[in-house]
PDB file of C-alpha atoms in Angstrom:
ATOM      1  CA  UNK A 214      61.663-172.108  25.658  1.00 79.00           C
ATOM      2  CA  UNK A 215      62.085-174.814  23.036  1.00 87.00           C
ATOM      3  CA  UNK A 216      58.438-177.015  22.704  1.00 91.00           C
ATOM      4  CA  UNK A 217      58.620-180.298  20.541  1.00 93.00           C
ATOM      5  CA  UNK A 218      55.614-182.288  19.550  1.00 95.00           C
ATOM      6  CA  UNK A 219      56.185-185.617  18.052  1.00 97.00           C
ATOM      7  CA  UNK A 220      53.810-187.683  15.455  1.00 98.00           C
ATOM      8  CA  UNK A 221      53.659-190.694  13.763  1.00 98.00           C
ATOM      9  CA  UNK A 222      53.784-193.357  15.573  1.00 98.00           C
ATOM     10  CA  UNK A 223      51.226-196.272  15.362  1.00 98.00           C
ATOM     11  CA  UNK A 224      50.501-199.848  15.333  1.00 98.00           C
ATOM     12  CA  UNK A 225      52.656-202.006  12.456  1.00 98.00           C
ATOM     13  CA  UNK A 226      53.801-205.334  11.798  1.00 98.00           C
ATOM     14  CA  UNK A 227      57.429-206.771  12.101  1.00 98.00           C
ATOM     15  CA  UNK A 228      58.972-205.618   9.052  1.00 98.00           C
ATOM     16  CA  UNK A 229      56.801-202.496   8.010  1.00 98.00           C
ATOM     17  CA  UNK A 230      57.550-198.974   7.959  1.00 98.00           C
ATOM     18  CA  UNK A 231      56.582-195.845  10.195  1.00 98.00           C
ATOM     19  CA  UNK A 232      57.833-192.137   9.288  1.00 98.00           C
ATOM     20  CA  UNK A 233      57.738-190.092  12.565  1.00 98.00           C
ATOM     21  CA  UNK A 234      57.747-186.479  12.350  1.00 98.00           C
ATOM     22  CA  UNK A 235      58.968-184.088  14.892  1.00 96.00           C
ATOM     23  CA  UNK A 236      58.396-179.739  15.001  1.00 94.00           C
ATOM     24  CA  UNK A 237      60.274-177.809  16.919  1.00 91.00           C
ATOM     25  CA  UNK A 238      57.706-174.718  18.337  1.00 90.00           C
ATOM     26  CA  UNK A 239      60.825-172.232  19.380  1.00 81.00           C
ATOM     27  CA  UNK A 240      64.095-171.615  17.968  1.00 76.00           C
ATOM     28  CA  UNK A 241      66.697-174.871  18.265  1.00 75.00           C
ATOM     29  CA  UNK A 242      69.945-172.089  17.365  1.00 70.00           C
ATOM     30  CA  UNK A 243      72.661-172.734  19.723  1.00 75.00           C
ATOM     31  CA  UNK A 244      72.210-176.288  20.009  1.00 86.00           C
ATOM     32  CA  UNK A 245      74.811-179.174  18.624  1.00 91.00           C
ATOM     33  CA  UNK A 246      72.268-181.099  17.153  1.00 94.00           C
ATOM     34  CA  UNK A 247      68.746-183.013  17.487  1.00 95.00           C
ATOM     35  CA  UNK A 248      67.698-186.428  17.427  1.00 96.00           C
ATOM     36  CA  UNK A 249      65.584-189.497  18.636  1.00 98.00           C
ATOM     37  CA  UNK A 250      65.466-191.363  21.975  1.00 98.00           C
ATOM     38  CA  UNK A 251      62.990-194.046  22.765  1.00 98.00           C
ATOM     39  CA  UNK A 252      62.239-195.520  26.042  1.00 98.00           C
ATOM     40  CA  UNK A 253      60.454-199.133  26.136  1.00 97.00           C
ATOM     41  CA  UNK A 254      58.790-200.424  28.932  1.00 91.00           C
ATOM     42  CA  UNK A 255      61.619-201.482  31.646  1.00 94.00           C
ATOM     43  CA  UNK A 256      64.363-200.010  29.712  1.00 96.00           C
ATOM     44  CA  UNK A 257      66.064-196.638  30.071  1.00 96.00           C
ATOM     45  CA  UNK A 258      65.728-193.881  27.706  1.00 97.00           C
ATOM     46  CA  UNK A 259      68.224-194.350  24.876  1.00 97.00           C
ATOM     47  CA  UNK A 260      69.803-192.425  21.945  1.00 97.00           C
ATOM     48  CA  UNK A 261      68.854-193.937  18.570  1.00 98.00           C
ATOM     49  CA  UNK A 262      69.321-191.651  16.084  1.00 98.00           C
ATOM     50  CA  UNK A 263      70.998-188.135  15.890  1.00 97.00           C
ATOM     51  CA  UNK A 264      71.745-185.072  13.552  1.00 96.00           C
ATOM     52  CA  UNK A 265      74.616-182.415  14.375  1.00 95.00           C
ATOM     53  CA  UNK A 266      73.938-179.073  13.271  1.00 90.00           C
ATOM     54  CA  UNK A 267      76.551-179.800   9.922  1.00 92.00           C
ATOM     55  CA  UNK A 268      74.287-182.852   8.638  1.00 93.00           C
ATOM     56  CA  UNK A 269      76.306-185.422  10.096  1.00 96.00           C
ATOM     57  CA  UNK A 270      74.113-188.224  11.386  1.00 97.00           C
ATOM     58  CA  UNK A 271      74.897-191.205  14.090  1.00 98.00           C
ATOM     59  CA  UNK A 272      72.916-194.348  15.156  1.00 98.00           C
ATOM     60  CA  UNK A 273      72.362-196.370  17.599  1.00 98.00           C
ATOM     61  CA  UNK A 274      74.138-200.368  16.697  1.00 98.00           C
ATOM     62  CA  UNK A 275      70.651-201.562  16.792  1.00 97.00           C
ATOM     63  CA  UNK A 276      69.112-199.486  14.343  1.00 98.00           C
ATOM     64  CA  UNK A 277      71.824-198.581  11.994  1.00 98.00           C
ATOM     65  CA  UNK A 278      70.855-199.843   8.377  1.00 98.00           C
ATOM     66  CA  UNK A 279      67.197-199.812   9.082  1.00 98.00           C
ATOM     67  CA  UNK A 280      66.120-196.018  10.418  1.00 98.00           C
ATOM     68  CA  UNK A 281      67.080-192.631   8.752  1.00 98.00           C
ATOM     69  CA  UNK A 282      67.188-189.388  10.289  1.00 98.00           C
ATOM     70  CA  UNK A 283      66.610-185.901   8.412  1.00 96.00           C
ATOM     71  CA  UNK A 284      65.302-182.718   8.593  1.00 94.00           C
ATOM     72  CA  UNK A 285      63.546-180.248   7.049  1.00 93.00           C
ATOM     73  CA  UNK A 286      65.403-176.140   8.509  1.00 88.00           C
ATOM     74  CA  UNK A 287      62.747-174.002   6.836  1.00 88.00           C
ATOM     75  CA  UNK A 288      60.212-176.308   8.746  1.00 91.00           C
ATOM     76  CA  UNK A 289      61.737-176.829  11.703  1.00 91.00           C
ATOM     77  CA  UNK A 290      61.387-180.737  11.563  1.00 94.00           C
ATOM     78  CA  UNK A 291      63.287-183.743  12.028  1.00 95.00           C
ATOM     79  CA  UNK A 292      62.021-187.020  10.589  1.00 97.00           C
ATOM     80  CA  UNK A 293      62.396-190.357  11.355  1.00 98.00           C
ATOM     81  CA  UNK A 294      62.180-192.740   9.013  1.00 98.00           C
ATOM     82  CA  UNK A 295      62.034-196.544  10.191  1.00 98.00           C
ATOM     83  CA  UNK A 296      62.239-199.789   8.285  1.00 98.00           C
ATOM     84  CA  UNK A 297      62.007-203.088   8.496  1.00 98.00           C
ATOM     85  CA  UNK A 298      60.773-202.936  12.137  1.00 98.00           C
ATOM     86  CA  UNK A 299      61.378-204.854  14.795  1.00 98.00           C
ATOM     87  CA  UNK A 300      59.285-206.065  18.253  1.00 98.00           C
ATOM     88  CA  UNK A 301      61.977-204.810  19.742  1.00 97.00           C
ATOM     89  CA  UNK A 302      61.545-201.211  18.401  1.00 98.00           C
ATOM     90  CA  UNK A 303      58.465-200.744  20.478  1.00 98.00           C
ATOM     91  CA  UNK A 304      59.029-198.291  22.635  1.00 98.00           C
ATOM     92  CA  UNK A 305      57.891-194.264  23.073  1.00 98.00           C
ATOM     93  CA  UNK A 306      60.037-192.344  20.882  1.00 98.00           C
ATOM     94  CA  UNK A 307      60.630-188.774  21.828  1.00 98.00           C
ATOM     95  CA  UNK A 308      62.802-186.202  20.185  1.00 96.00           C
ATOM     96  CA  UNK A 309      65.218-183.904  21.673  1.00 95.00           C
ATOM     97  CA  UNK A 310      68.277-181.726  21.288  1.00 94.00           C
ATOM     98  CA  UNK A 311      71.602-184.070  21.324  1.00 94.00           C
ATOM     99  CA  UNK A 312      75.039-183.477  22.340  1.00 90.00           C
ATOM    100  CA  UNK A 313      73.398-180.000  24.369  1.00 89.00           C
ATOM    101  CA  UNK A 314      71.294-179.632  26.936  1.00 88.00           C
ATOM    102  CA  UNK A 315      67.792-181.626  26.432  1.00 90.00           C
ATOM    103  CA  UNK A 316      64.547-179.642  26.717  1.00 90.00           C
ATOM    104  CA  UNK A 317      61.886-180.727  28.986  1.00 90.00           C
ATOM    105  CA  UNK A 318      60.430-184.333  27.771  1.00 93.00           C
ATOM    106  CA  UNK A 319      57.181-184.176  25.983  1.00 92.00           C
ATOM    107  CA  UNK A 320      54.774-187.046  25.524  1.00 95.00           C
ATOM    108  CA  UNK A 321      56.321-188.496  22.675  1.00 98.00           C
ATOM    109  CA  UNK A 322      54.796-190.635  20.106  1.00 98.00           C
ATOM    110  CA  UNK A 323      54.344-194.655  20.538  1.00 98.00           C
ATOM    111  CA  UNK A 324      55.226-197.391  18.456  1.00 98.00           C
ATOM    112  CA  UNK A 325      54.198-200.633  18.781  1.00 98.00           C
ATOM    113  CA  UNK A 326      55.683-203.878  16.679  1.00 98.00           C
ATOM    114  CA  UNK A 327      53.629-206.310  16.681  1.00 97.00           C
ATOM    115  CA  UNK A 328      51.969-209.743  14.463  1.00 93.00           C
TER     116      UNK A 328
END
């Protein structure tokens, strides 16, 4: 079984930075790629940011331009790196294999935007 923990996340202002950090505990080979969901308070889980296996790298409308997804192999990690943040990035963000079958949810890590 695949085990994620997810770190990071924190309190910041509208327009500052958080780099979340996500390590995989088991082997990820097999699946098409990983990435970030978040899940706010009265919202539904969503896809914001995702990695196939190759590099290539898709976001969500709302983040585009502002968050960057990468990883680290030899580490097992996938980073997210988000800018310029929003109120409306607040939210739990949880990482997760994309475009495969998801592993059970951990906790995630929150992030709150907020003056």
């Amino acid at each position: 079984q695949v085990h994620v923990v997810e770190s990071g996340g924190g309190l910041v202002q509208p327009g500052g930075s958080l780099r979340l950090s996500c390590t995989a505990s088991g082997s990820i080979f097999g699946v098409n790629g990983m990435g970030w969901y978040r899940q706010a308070p009265g919202k539904q889980r969503e896809l914001v940011a995702g990695m196939f296996r190759n590099g290539t790298t898709t976001y969500s409308d709302s983040v585009k331009g502002r968050f960057t997804i990468s990883r680290d192999i030899a580490k097992n990690t996938v980073y997210l790196q988000m800018n310029t943040l929003k109120p409306e990035d607040t939210a739990v963000y949880y990482c997760n294999a994309v475009w495969s079958s998801t592993f059970d949810w951990g906790q995630g890590t929150q992030v709150t935007v907020s003056s």
